[in-house]
Amino acid sequence: MNWKSLVAAGLAATLLSSVATPAFAQVSERTIRIANGIAEDHPVGDGVEAMKACIAERTDGAWTVNAFWSSALGDDLQSAQALRSGTLEMVISSTSPLVAIEPALGVFDLPFLLNNEEEADALLDGEFGKYMADLLPKHNLVNLSYWENGFRNLSNSLRPVESLEDFEGMRVRVMQNNIFLDTFQTLGTNAQPMAFGEVFTALETGAIDAQENPYVTIDTSRFFEVQDYVSNTRHAYTPFVVLFSKPIFDTYSAEEQQILVDCSIVGRDVQRTASRALSSESLQRIKDAGLEVNDISEENMAEIRAAVAGVYERSAASIGAEVIERVNAELATIRGE
Ligand code: KDG
């Protein structure tokens, strides 16, 4: 073998050894605190465990990841503000409470926007989800991926809700979000904006009659203990955003930033699977606890949908015309229209 071939072979071996890096990257020691409002046995817990395992492998244990549950570090908006100031690393939050930071996120609160989880995944993991995530860095927030809160259903302590009329006068807690407030006021309820961490006590004391959340939340946050009826309204699909503090993110190397994104996606897939698997179990637990669970007839659901159609026009200014155009175009493509 002549010297040129030897040099080429040596270069190839060096390149291969540098490309075939060990399972873990060259990273600094770091601690990541994760805030969120739900209980640890919610499917977000499954996602967090998977994300932590991924991070442990990719950093060879150099990072410490600690999750704090049930609003222990503050509510969603407070936690997101802490990320913006660089005093907290991560929050897993619904988009809805964060419209105070980025109003365009309200697009996900439009009633009956999505029909099923397949549409939700396609919209969030595609171009539109990236477009929405790109709105956040200017607020000092980085969205690592979208996880699933899910399709929201009404629970209450007064009566089965089987038609538009049944909403009348009900004191329903809604997230601190004008689109949900408009929707439930339009349905005829006495809508009460409230942070998630206050809902159980408000239901327990009778300060409110009702709330609306996915079955897995009604189950894992024990709302079924202080409610009597659940109606399968599926009136909105709420995503979780897995937000990281941009001031802190910017101190990470490109390799470390990639670990955060990659491992949040590992967590996403585990969390969505767990959320969908638990949903039917949660519904059964709600029924086993003695709550009356009802579906709503297609005819009555059509009347409910028609009643809240005006929310779209009233919300367009706050969400933004371009965002509305993009979501409609993306959904048409997803639906093959
Ligand atoms: O931190 C979890 C909350 O973001 C989530 O549960 C919000 O669905 C929500 C609600 O009803 O406030």
Short mmCIF file of C-alpha atoms and ligand atoms in Angstrom, two decimals:
data_model
loop_
_atom_site.label_atom_id
_atom_site.label_comp_id
_atom_site.label_asym_id
_atom_site.label_seq_id
_atom_site.Cartn_x
_atom_site.Cartn_y
_atom_site.Cartn_z
CA MET A 1 0.00 0.00 0.00
CA ASN A 2 1.61 3.40 -1.01
CA TRP A 3 1.78 6.32 1.42
CA LYS A 4 -1.24 8.07 -0.16
CA SER A 5 -3.38 5.02 0.48
CA LEU A 6 -2.06 4.83 4.04
CA VAL A 7 -2.94 8.48 4.65
CA ALA A 8 -6.42 7.98 3.10
CA ALA A 9 -6.99 4.89 5.26
CA GLY A 10 -5.84 6.80 8.35
CA LEU A 11 -8.14 9.72 7.54
CA ALA A 12 -11.05 7.37 6.95
CA ALA A 13 -10.45 5.64 10.28
CA THR A 14 -10.24 9.00 12.07
CA LEU A 15 -13.40 10.23 10.41
CA LEU A 16 -15.24 7.02 11.24
CA SER A 17 -14.20 7.14 14.88
CA SER A 18 -15.30 10.78 15.12
CA VAL A 19 -18.64 10.07 13.41
CA ALA A 20 -19.27 6.95 15.44
CA THR A 21 -19.46 9.02 18.61
CA PRO A 22 -20.29 7.18 21.84
CA ALA A 23 -24.00 6.82 22.67
CA PHE A 24 -23.68 10.00 24.74
CA ALA A 25 -22.55 13.39 23.47
CA GLN A 26 -19.89 15.65 25.01
CA VAL A 27 -22.16 17.58 27.39
CA SER A 28 -21.88 19.71 30.51
CA GLU A 29 -23.43 18.75 33.83
CA ARG A 30 -26.94 20.26 33.98
CA THR A 31 -30.13 20.21 36.05
CA ILE A 32 -33.52 20.53 34.36
CA ARG A 33 -36.68 21.23 36.37
CA ILE A 34 -40.00 20.45 34.65
CA ALA A 35 -43.16 22.21 35.86
CA ASN A 36 -46.75 21.27 35.09
CA GLY A 37 -50.19 21.35 36.61
CA ILE A 38 -51.38 17.79 36.39
CA ALA A 39 -50.87 14.82 38.66
CA GLU A 40 -47.90 12.46 38.21
CA ASP A 41 -50.13 9.53 37.21
CA HIS A 42 -51.40 11.50 34.19
CA PRO A 43 -49.93 10.17 30.87
CA VAL A 44 -47.58 13.17 30.91
CA GLY A 45 -45.80 11.19 33.64
CA ASP A 46 -45.15 8.38 31.14
CA GLY A 47 -43.80 10.86 28.64
CA VAL A 48 -41.53 12.49 31.20
CA GLU A 49 -40.11 9.11 32.26
CA ALA A 50 -39.34 8.22 28.63
CA MET A 51 -37.77 11.63 28.01
CA LYS A 52 -35.67 11.29 31.19
CA ALA A 53 -34.43 7.83 30.13
CA CYS A 54 -33.49 9.17 26.70
CA ILE A 55 -31.60 12.09 28.26
CA ALA A 56 -29.79 9.80 30.72
CA GLU A 57 -28.59 7.64 27.83
CA ARG A 58 -27.62 10.51 25.53
CA THR A 59 -25.76 12.42 28.29
CA ASP A 60 -24.41 9.36 30.10
CA GLY A 61 -26.11 10.61 33.25
CA ALA A 62 -24.58 14.10 33.13
CA TRP A 63 -27.99 15.76 33.35
CA THR A 64 -30.39 15.65 36.29
CA VAL A 65 -34.08 15.96 35.33
CA ASN A 66 -36.68 16.57 38.06
CA ALA A 67 -40.43 16.91 37.38
CA PHE A 68 -42.73 18.89 39.70
CA TRP A 69 -46.44 17.99 39.56
CA SER A 70 -49.81 19.54 40.44
CA SER A 71 -48.72 23.18 39.97
CA ALA A 72 -46.01 22.85 42.69
CA LEU A 73 -43.88 25.45 40.85
CA GLY A 74 -46.86 27.68 39.95
CA ASP A 75 -49.60 27.56 37.35
CA ASP A 76 -49.00 27.24 33.62
CA LEU A 77 -48.69 30.94 32.90
CA GLN A 78 -46.52 31.62 35.96
CA SER A 79 -44.19 28.77 34.98
CA ALA A 80 -43.99 29.98 31.38
CA GLN A 81 -43.09 33.46 32.62
CA ALA A 82 -40.31 31.93 34.74
CA LEU A 83 -38.94 30.28 31.58
CA ARG A 84 -38.97 33.62 29.79
CA SER A 85 -36.86 35.17 32.56
CA GLY A 86 -34.49 32.20 32.65
CA THR A 87 -35.32 31.16 36.23
CA LEU A 88 -36.90 27.81 35.28
CA GLU A 89 -35.88 25.33 32.54
CA MET A 90 -39.07 23.60 31.29
CA VAL A 91 -42.85 23.56 31.53
CA ILE A 92 -45.35 21.15 29.97
CA SER A 93 -48.48 23.24 29.59
CA SER A 94 -51.66 23.47 27.59
CA THR A 95 -51.49 26.14 24.92
CA SER A 96 -54.70 27.73 26.21
CA PRO A 97 -53.41 29.57 29.30
CA LEU A 98 -50.46 30.87 27.25
CA VAL A 99 -52.49 33.07 24.89
CA ALA A 100 -51.61 35.89 27.29
CA ILE A 101 -48.04 35.52 25.94
CA GLU A 102 -48.79 34.58 22.31
CA PRO A 103 -52.44 35.24 21.24
CA ALA A 104 -52.03 33.15 18.07
CA LEU A 105 -52.01 30.00 20.24
CA GLY A 106 -55.75 30.62 20.62
CA VAL A 107 -56.21 28.90 17.26
CA PHE A 108 -56.11 25.58 19.13
CA ASP A 109 -59.00 26.71 21.36
CA LEU A 110 -61.49 27.22 18.53
CA PRO A 111 -64.48 24.98 19.26
CA PHE A 112 -64.65 21.76 17.23
CA LEU A 113 -61.55 22.72 15.19
CA LEU A 114 -60.32 19.10 15.09
CA ASN A 115 -62.25 15.85 14.62
CA ASN A 116 -59.80 13.20 15.80
CA GLU A 117 -56.28 12.47 17.07
CA GLU A 118 -55.00 11.68 13.58
CA GLU A 119 -55.81 15.22 12.47
CA ALA A 120 -54.23 16.61 15.65
CA ASP A 121 -50.96 14.73 15.13
CA ALA A 122 -50.78 15.66 11.44
CA LEU A 123 -51.46 19.35 12.17
CA LEU A 124 -49.08 19.64 15.15
CA ASP A 125 -46.19 17.55 13.79
CA GLY A 126 -46.38 19.13 10.32
CA GLU A 127 -45.77 22.54 8.78
CA PHE A 128 -48.45 24.29 10.83
CA GLY A 129 -47.06 23.07 14.14
CA LYS A 130 -43.61 24.35 13.12
CA TYR A 131 -45.12 27.67 12.03
CA MET A 132 -46.75 28.07 15.46
CA ALA A 133 -43.58 26.99 17.31
CA ASP A 134 -41.62 29.61 15.36
CA LEU A 135 -43.78 32.31 16.97
CA LEU A 136 -42.40 31.51 20.42
CA PRO A 137 -38.65 32.33 20.44
CA LYS A 138 -39.45 36.06 20.29
CA HIS A 139 -41.12 35.48 23.67
CA ASN A 140 -37.97 33.75 24.99
CA LEU A 141 -39.64 30.34 24.68
CA VAL A 142 -38.62 27.27 22.67
CA ASN A 143 -41.22 24.58 21.95
CA LEU A 144 -39.44 21.23 21.86
CA SER A 145 -42.50 19.21 20.74
CA TYR A 146 -46.27 18.88 21.12
CA TRP A 147 -47.71 16.34 23.53
CA GLU A 148 -51.40 15.52 24.11
CA ASN A 149 -53.81 16.98 26.60
CA GLY A 150 -56.64 15.70 24.42
CA PHE A 151 -60.30 16.10 23.50
CA ARG A 152 -62.17 17.96 26.18
CA ASN A 153 -65.49 16.84 27.70
CA LEU A 154 -67.84 18.53 30.15
CA SER A 155 -68.34 17.27 33.71
CA ASN A 156 -70.84 18.79 36.15
CA SER A 157 -72.78 18.28 39.37
CA LEU A 158 -76.23 19.43 38.20
CA ARG A 159 -77.67 17.38 35.31
CA PRO A 160 -76.89 15.42 32.15
CA VAL A 161 -76.05 17.81 29.32
CA GLU A 162 -77.76 16.35 26.24
CA SER A 163 -78.72 19.52 24.34
CA LEU A 164 -77.86 23.20 23.99
CA GLU A 165 -80.51 24.14 26.54
CA ASP A 166 -78.90 21.97 29.23
CA PHE A 167 -75.88 24.32 29.41
CA GLU A 168 -78.07 27.24 30.50
CA GLY A 169 -76.90 29.00 33.67
CA MET A 170 -74.32 26.34 34.59
CA ARG A 171 -71.28 27.77 36.45
CA VAL A 172 -68.53 26.22 34.32
CA ARG A 173 -64.84 26.72 35.06
CA VAL A 174 -62.91 27.51 31.92
CA MET A 175 -59.20 28.05 31.34
CA GLN A 176 -58.00 31.65 31.52
CA ASN A 177 -58.56 32.17 27.82
CA ASN A 178 -61.01 34.48 26.04
CA ILE A 179 -61.92 31.96 23.34
CA PHE A 180 -63.04 29.37 25.91
CA LEU A 181 -64.82 32.15 27.79
CA ASP A 182 -66.65 33.24 24.63
CA THR A 183 -67.51 29.65 23.70
CA PHE A 184 -69.05 28.79 27.06
CA GLN A 185 -70.82 32.12 27.44
CA THR A 186 -72.28 31.58 23.96
CA LEU A 187 -73.51 28.17 25.12
CA GLY A 188 -75.44 29.99 27.85
CA THR A 189 -73.25 29.10 30.82
CA ASN A 190 -71.98 31.35 33.59
CA ALA A 191 -68.34 30.72 32.57
CA GLN A 192 -65.69 31.22 35.29
CA PRO A 193 -62.01 31.59 34.20
CA MET A 194 -59.77 29.86 36.78
CA ALA A 195 -56.28 28.37 37.04
CA PHE A 196 -56.16 24.58 36.82
CA GLY A 197 -54.80 24.14 40.36
CA GLU A 198 -57.94 25.74 41.87
CA VAL A 199 -60.52 23.59 40.04
CA PHE A 200 -60.84 20.61 42.40
CA THR A 201 -61.51 22.77 45.49
CA ALA A 202 -63.94 25.00 43.59
CA LEU A 203 -65.92 21.92 42.52
CA GLU A 204 -65.70 20.37 46.00
CA THR A 205 -67.02 23.51 47.74
CA GLY A 206 -69.73 24.09 45.15
CA ALA A 207 -68.25 27.42 44.08
CA ILE A 208 -68.66 26.13 40.53
CA ASP A 209 -70.86 23.41 39.03
CA ALA A 210 -68.73 22.17 36.16
CA GLN A 211 -65.41 21.98 34.37
CA GLU A 212 -64.21 20.57 31.05
CA ASN A 213 -61.17 18.38 30.45
CA PRO A 214 -60.19 15.09 28.79
CA TYR A 215 -61.24 11.87 30.56
CA VAL A 216 -57.64 11.17 31.64
CA THR A 217 -57.56 14.51 33.48
CA ILE A 218 -61.02 14.07 35.03
CA ASP A 219 -59.63 10.72 36.27
CA THR A 220 -56.06 11.53 37.36
CA SER A 221 -56.99 14.91 38.93
CA ARG A 222 -59.86 13.11 40.74
CA PHE A 223 -62.53 15.50 39.47
CA PHE A 224 -64.92 12.51 39.30
CA GLU A 225 -64.92 12.51 43.11
CA VAL A 226 -66.74 15.88 43.13
CA GLN A 227 -68.86 15.60 39.97
CA ASP A 228 -71.98 13.58 39.06
CA TYR A 229 -72.33 13.83 35.28
CA VAL A 230 -69.98 13.64 32.28
CA SER A 231 -71.07 14.50 28.72
CA ASN A 232 -69.04 13.41 25.70
CA THR A 233 -68.87 16.83 24.07
CA ARG A 234 -65.34 16.64 22.51
CA HIS A 235 -65.72 20.38 22.06
CA ALA A 236 -61.99 21.15 21.66
CA TYR A 237 -58.63 19.33 21.34
CA THR A 238 -55.91 20.90 23.51
CA PRO A 239 -52.23 20.26 22.79
CA PHE A 240 -49.50 20.41 25.42
CA VAL A 241 -46.41 22.39 24.49
CA VAL A 242 -43.09 21.18 25.95
CA LEU A 243 -41.51 24.57 26.45
CA PHE A 244 -37.88 25.32 27.30
CA SER A 245 -36.45 28.62 28.49
CA LYS A 246 -34.71 30.27 25.50
CA PRO A 247 -32.24 32.20 27.71
CA ILE A 248 -31.13 28.84 29.14
CA PHE A 249 -31.47 26.95 25.80
CA ASP A 250 -29.05 29.45 24.24
CA THR A 251 -26.36 28.46 26.77
CA TYR A 252 -26.55 24.84 25.55
CA SER A 253 -24.31 23.60 22.74
CA ALA A 254 -25.96 22.62 19.44
CA GLU A 255 -25.39 18.98 20.43
CA GLU A 256 -27.11 19.51 23.79
CA GLN A 257 -30.00 21.37 22.17
CA GLN A 258 -30.47 18.43 19.79
CA ILE A 259 -30.63 16.04 22.75
CA LEU A 260 -33.48 18.11 24.24
CA VAL A 261 -35.44 18.09 20.97
CA ASP A 262 -34.81 14.39 20.23
CA CYS A 263 -35.70 13.23 23.74
CA SER A 264 -38.84 15.39 23.91
CA ILE A 265 -39.99 13.61 20.75
CA VAL A 266 -39.27 10.23 22.34
CA GLY A 267 -41.41 11.40 25.27
CA ARG A 268 -44.11 12.70 22.91
CA ASP A 269 -44.67 9.35 21.23
CA VAL A 270 -44.82 7.50 24.57
CA GLN A 271 -47.13 10.15 26.09
CA ARG A 272 -49.60 10.19 23.20
CA THR A 273 -49.78 6.39 23.22
CA ALA A 274 -50.33 6.35 26.99
CA SER A 275 -52.94 9.13 26.76
CA ARG A 276 -54.99 7.22 24.17
CA ALA A 277 -54.64 3.93 25.98
CA LEU A 278 -55.66 5.44 29.33
CA SER A 279 -58.62 7.40 27.96
CA SER A 280 -60.92 4.37 27.79
CA GLU A 281 -59.67 3.14 31.20
CA SER A 282 -60.32 6.58 32.68
CA LEU A 283 -63.84 6.65 31.24
CA GLN A 284 -64.53 3.26 32.82
CA ARG A 285 -63.16 4.47 36.19
CA ILE A 286 -65.47 7.50 35.92
CA LYS A 287 -68.44 5.20 35.27
CA ASP A 288 -67.37 2.80 38.06
CA ALA A 289 -67.34 5.78 40.43
CA GLY A 290 -71.07 6.12 39.74
CA LEU A 291 -71.09 9.17 37.45
CA GLU A 292 -73.74 9.26 34.72
CA VAL A 293 -71.96 9.47 31.35
CA ASN A 294 -73.86 10.45 28.19
CA ASP A 295 -73.25 10.96 24.52
CA ILE A 296 -75.06 13.74 22.66
CA SER A 297 -77.19 12.98 19.62
CA GLU A 298 -75.90 14.08 16.22
CA GLU A 299 -78.90 16.41 15.87
CA ASN A 300 -78.26 18.11 19.21
CA MET A 301 -74.49 18.24 18.60
CA ALA A 302 -75.16 19.98 15.27
CA GLU A 303 -77.19 22.60 17.14
CA ILE A 304 -74.36 23.09 19.68
CA ARG A 305 -71.77 23.41 16.90
CA ALA A 306 -73.92 25.95 15.08
CA ALA A 307 -74.41 27.96 18.27
CA VAL A 308 -70.65 28.49 18.71
CA ALA A 309 -69.73 28.98 15.05
CA GLY A 310 -69.61 32.75 15.64
CA VAL A 311 -66.66 32.31 18.00
CA TYR A 312 -64.42 31.84 14.94
CA GLU A 313 -65.21 35.28 13.53
CA ARG A 314 -65.02 37.00 16.94
CA SER A 315 -61.61 35.38 17.64
CA ALA A 316 -60.01 36.02 14.23
CA ALA A 317 -58.52 39.39 15.20
CA SER A 318 -56.80 38.06 18.35
CA ILE A 319 -55.54 34.89 16.64
CA GLY A 320 -54.48 36.64 13.43
CA ALA A 321 -55.76 36.30 9.87
CA GLU A 322 -52.62 34.51 8.60
CA VAL A 323 -52.84 31.90 11.35
CA ILE A 324 -56.50 31.23 10.54
CA GLU A 325 -55.75 30.97 6.81
CA ARG A 326 -52.87 28.57 7.44
CA VAL A 327 -54.78 26.27 9.78
CA ASN A 328 -57.74 26.08 7.40
CA ALA A 329 -55.44 25.32 4.46
CA GLU A 330 -53.48 22.69 6.42
CA LEU A 331 -56.65 20.99 7.66
CA ALA A 332 -58.07 20.93 4.13
CA THR A 333 -54.89 19.19 2.96
CA ILE A 334 -54.95 16.73 5.88
CA ARG A 335 -58.59 15.93 5.12
CA GLY A 336 -57.95 15.55 1.41
CA GLU A 337 -60.42 18.33 0.59
O1 KDG B 1 -50.28 21.96 33.46
C1 KDG B 1 -51.36 21.22 33.00
C2 KDG B 1 -52.37 22.17 32.45
O2 KDG B 1 -51.78 22.92 31.41
C3 KDG B 1 -53.59 21.53 31.83
O3 KDG B 1 -54.12 20.54 32.54
C4 KDG B 1 -54.50 22.68 31.53
O4 KDG B 1 -56.25 21.43 30.56
C5 KDG B 1 -55.90 22.30 31.34
C6 KDG B 1 -56.85 23.04 32.18
O5 KDG B 1 -58.02 22.65 32.19
O6 KDG B 1 -56.39 24.03 32.81
#
